[in-house]
Tab-separated table of C-alpha atoms in Angstrom:
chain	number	residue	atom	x	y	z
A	1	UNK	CA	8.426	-7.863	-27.431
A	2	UNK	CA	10.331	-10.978	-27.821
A	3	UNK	CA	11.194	-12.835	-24.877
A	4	UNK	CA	14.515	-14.135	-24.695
A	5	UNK	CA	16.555	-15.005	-21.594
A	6	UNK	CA	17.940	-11.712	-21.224
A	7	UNK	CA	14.581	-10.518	-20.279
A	8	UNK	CA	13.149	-12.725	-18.666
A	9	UNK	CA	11.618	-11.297	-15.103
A	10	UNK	CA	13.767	-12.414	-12.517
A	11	UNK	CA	12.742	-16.006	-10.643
A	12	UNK	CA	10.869	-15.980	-7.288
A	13	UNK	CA	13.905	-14.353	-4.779
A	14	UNK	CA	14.042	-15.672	-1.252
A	15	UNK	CA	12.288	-18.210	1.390
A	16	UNK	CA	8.400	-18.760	-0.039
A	17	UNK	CA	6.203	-18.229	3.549
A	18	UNK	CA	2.746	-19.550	3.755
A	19	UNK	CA	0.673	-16.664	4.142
A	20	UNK	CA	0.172	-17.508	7.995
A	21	UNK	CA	3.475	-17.277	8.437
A	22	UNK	CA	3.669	-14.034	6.402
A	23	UNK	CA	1.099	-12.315	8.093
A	24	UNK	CA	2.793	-13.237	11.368
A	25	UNK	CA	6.415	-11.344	10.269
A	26	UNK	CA	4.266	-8.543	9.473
A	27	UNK	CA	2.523	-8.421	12.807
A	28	UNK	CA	5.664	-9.079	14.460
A	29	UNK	CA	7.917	-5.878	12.537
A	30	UNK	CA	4.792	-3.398	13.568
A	31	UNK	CA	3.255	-4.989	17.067
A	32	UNK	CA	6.302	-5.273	18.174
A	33	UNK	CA	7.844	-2.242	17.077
A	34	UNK	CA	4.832	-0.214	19.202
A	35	UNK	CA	4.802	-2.522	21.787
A	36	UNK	CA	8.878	-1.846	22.381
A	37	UNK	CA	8.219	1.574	21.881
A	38	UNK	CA	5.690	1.575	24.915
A	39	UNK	CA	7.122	-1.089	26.971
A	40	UNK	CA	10.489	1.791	26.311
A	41	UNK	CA	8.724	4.402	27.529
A	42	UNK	CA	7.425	2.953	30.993
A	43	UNK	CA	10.872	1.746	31.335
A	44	UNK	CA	12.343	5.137	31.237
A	45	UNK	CA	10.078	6.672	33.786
A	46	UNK	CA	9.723	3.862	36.275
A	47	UNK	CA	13.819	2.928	35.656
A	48	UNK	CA	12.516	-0.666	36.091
A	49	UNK	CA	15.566	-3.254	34.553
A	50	UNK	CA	12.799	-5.899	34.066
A	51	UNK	CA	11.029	-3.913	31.566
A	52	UNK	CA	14.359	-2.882	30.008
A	53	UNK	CA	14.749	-6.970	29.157
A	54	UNK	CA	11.151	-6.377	27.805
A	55	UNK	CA	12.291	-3.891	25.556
A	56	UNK	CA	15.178	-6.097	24.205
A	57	UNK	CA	13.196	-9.468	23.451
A	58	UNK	CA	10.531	-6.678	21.498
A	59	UNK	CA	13.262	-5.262	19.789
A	60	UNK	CA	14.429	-8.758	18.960
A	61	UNK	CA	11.018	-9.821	17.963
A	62	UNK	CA	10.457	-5.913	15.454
A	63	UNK	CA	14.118	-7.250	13.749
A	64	UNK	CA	12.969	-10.907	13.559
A	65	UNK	CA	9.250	-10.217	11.766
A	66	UNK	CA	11.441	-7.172	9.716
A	67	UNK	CA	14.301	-9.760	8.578
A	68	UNK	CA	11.526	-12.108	7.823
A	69	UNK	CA	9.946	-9.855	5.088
A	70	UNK	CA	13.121	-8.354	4.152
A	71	UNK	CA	15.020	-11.541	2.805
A	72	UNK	CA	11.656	-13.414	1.617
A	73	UNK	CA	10.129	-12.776	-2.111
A	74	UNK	CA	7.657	-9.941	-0.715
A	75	UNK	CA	10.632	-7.629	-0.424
A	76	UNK	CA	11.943	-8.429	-3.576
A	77	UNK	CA	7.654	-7.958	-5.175
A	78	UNK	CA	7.179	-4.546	-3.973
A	79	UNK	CA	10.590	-3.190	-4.381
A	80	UNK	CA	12.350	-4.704	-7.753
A	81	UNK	CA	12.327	-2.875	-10.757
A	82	UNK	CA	9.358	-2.872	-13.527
A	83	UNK	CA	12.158	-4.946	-15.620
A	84	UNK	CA	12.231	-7.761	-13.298
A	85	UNK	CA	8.723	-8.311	-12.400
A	86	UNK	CA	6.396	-10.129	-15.222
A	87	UNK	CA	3.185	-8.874	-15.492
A	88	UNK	CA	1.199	-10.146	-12.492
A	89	UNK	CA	4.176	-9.435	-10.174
A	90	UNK	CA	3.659	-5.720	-11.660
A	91	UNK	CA	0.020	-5.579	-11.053
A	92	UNK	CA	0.623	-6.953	-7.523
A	93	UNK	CA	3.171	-4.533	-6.791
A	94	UNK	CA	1.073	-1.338	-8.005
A	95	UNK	CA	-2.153	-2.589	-6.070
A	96	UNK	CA	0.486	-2.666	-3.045
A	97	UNK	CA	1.363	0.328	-3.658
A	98	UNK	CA	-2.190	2.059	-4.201
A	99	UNK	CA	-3.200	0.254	-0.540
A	100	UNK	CA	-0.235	1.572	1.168
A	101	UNK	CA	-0.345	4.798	0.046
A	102	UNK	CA	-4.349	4.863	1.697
A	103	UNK	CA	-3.099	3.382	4.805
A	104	UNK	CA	-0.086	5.666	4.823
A	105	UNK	CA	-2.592	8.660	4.135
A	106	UNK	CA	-4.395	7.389	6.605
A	107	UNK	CA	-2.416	6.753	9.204
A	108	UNK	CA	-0.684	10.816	8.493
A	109	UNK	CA	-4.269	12.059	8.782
A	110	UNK	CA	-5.381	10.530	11.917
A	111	UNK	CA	-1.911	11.780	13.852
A	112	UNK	CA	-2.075	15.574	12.187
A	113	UNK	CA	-5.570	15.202	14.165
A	114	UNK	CA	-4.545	13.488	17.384
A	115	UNK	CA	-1.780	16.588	17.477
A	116	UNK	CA	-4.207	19.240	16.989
A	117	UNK	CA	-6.477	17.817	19.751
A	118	UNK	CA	-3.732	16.732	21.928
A	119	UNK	CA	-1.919	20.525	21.715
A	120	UNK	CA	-5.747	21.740	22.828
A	121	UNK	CA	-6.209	19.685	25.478
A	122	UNK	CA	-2.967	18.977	27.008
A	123	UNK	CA	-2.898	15.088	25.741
A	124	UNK	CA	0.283	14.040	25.214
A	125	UNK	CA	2.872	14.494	22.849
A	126	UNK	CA	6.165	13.664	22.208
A	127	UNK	CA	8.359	16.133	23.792
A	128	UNK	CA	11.717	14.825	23.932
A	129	UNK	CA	14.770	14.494	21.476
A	130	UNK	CA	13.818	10.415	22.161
A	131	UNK	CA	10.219	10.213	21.905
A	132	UNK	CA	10.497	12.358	19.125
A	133	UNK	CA	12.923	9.699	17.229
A	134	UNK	CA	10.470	6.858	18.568
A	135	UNK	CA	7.836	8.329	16.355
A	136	UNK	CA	10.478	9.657	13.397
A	137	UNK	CA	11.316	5.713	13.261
A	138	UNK	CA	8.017	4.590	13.342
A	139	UNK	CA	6.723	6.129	10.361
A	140	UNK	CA	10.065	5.123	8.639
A	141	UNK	CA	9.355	1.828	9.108
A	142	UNK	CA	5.957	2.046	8.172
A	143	UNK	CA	7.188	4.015	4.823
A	144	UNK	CA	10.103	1.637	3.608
A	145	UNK	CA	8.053	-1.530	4.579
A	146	UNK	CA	3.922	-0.781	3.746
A	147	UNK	CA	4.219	-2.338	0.246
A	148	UNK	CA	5.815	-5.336	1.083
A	149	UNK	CA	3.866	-6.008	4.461
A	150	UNK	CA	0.543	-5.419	2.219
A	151	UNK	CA	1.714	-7.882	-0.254
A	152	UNK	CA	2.776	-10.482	2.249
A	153	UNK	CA	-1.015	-9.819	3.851
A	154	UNK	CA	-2.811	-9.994	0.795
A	155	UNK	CA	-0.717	-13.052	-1.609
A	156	UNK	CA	-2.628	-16.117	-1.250
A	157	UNK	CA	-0.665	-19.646	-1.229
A	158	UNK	CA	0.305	-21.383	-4.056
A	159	UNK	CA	1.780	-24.553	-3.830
A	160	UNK	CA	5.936	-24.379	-4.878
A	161	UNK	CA	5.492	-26.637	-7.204
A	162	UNK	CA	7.725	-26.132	-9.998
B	1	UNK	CA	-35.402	-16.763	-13.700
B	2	UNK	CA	-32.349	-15.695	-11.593
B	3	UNK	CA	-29.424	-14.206	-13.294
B	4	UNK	CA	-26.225	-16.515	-13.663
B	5	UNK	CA	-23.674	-14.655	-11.856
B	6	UNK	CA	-20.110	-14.751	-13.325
B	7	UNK	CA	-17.113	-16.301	-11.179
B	8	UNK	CA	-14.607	-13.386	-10.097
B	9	UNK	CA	-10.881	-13.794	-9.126
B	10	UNK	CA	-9.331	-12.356	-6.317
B	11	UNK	CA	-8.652	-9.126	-7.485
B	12	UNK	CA	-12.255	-8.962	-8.793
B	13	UNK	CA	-11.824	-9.458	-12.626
B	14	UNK	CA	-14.369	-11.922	-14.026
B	15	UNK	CA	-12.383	-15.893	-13.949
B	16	UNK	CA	-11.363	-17.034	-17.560
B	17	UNK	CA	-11.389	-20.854	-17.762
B	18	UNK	CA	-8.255	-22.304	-18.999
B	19	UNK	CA	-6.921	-25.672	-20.527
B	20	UNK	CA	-3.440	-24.652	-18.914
B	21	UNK	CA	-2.593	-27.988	-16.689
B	22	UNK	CA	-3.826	-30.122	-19.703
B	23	UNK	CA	-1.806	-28.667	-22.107
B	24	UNK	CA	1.533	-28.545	-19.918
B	25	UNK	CA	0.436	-32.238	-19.017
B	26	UNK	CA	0.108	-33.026	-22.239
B	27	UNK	CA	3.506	-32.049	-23.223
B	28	UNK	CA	5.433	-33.221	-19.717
B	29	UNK	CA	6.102	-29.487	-19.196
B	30	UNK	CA	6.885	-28.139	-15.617
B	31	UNK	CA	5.336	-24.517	-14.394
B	32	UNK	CA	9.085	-23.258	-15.012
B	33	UNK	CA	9.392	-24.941	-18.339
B	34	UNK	CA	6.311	-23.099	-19.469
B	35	UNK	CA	7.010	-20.033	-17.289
B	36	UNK	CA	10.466	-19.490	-18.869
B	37	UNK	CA	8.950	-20.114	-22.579
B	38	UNK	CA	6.917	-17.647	-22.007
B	39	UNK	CA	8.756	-14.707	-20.094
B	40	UNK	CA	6.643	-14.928	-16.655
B	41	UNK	CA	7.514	-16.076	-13.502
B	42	UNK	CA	6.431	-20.411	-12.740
B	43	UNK	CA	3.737	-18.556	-9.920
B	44	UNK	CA	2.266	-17.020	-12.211
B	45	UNK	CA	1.693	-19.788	-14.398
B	46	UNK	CA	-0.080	-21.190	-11.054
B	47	UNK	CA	-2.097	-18.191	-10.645
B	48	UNK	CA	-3.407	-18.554	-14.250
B	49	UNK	CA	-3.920	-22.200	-13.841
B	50	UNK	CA	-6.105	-21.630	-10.643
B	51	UNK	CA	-7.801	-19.477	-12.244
B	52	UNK	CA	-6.425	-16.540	-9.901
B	53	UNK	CA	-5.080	-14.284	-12.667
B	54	UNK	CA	-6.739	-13.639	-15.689
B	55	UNK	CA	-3.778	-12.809	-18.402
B	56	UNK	CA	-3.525	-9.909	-20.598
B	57	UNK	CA	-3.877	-10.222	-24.524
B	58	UNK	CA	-0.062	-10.350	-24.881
B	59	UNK	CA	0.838	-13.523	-22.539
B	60	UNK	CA	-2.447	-15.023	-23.809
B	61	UNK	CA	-0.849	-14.536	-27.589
B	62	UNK	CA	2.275	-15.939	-26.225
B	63	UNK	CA	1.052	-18.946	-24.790
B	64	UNK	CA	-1.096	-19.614	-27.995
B	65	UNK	CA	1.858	-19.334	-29.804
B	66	UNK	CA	4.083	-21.400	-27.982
B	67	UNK	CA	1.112	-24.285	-27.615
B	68	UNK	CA	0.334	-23.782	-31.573
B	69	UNK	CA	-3.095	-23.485	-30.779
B	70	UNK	CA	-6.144	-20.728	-31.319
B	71	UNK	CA	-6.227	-18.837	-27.726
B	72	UNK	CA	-10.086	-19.734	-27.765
B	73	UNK	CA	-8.585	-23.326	-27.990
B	74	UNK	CA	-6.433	-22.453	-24.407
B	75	UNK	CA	-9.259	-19.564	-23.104
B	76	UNK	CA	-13.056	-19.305	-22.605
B	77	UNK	CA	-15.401	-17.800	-20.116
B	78	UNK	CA	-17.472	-20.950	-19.328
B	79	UNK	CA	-15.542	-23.559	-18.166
B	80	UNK	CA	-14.049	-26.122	-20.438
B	81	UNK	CA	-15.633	-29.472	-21.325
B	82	UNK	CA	-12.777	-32.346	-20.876
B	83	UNK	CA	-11.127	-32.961	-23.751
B	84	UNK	CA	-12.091	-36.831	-23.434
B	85	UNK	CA	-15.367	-36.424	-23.903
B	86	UNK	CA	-14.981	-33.195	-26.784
B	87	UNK	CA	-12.774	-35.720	-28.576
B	88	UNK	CA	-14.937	-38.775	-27.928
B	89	UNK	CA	-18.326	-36.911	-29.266
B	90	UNK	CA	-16.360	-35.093	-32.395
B	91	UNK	CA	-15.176	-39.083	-33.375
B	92	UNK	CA	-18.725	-40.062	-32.952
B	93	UNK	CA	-20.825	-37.734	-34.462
């Protein structure tokens, strides 16, 4: 293949993070996200306004880590096309991939088994229209961002250096 | 006698020694100069450089194209002797 500028994979897209500060937005999107989720549901049942607040600064913090990844060069890693990527970008992307789709597994496995248990023993489960959407956008979140929060994890630093 | 054990990069392929920083020195190329010569991105010219990625036989034919030299001249498994002293000893001897 010749390489001309047509084809040449696209440059590094968004803000470079250190790897501290990646792994922070990537706490932040899913911590946060469970933490508001929680914090939500004790807010519901004790009607408490303080805990309401709660639920707004964890919400702030779930959009701030998921803006973070979403507009820096992880995003644009795990989710551009083949065409764009050069060939390390590529294998970074597929190893993403491979590790998200065990944690993902994972993750499916171990809640098909808390259900089971939980419908035999009377543990809880979600039960309403909301706490049914609390979980329905959990795993949505953990499906559109597992790639790019495993490369953000795993990309070591590299100075910018041109 | 204990066995030499080979250096491994991060995503556990063995580390290939390269002459990548001398050669772009050499020539007063930039990561992106050399990255857009040869169709990657200017990290992953860092990677190689570090010693981070090992490339595949296409980019390491592109690059020994584009430097005009053998890729064993670019690429080896033991590290590289300085090119000083390589010089210095081939004058001599």
């Amino acid at each position: 293949m010749n390489w001309t500028k047509q084809n040449l994979p696209a440059r590094t897209v968004g803000p470079s993070l250190t790897r501290l500060r990646r792994r922070i937005a990537v706490l932040a999107t899913y911590l946060g996200y469970s933490a508001m989720v929680g914090v939500w549901y004790m807010a519901s049942f004790y009607q408490s306004a303080g805990l309401f607040i709660l639920v707004i600064m964890l919400a702030i913090v779930t959009l701030s880590g998921f803006g973070l990844l979403v507009t820096s060069w992880v995003w644009h890693a795990a989710n551009a096309p083949e065409s764009n990527l050069d060939e390390r970008q590529q294998r970074v992307r597929d190893r993403a991939y491979l590790h998200s789709y065990q944690a993902f597994a994972g993750v499916i496995t171990l809640a098909g088994f808390y259900a089971a248990l939980a419908w035999d023993n009377g543990w809880w489960l979600p039960t309403t229209w909301n706490q049914v959407q609390a979980v329905m956008w959990g795993v949505l979140l953990l499906a559109l961002t597992l790639p790019a929060a495993v490369v953000a994890w795993t990309e070591s630093d590299l100075s910018d250096d041109r | 006698m204990k066995k030499k054990e080979a250096a491994h990069t991060s995503n556990g392929a063995m580390t290939i020694h390269n002459r990548l920083p001398v050669l772009r020195a050499e020539r007063g190329l930039s990561r992106q100069d050399l990255a857009d010569a040869v169709g990657v991105n200017y990290q992953t010219i860092g990677y190689l450089e570090r010693g981070d990625y090992s490339p595949s036989l296409e980019l390491a034919f592109r690059l020994s194209d584009y430097f005009e030299l053998p890729i064993e001249a670019i690429f080896a498994r033991e590290p590289f002797k300085p090119l000083s002293k390589e010089r210095y000893h081939a004058a001599a001897g």
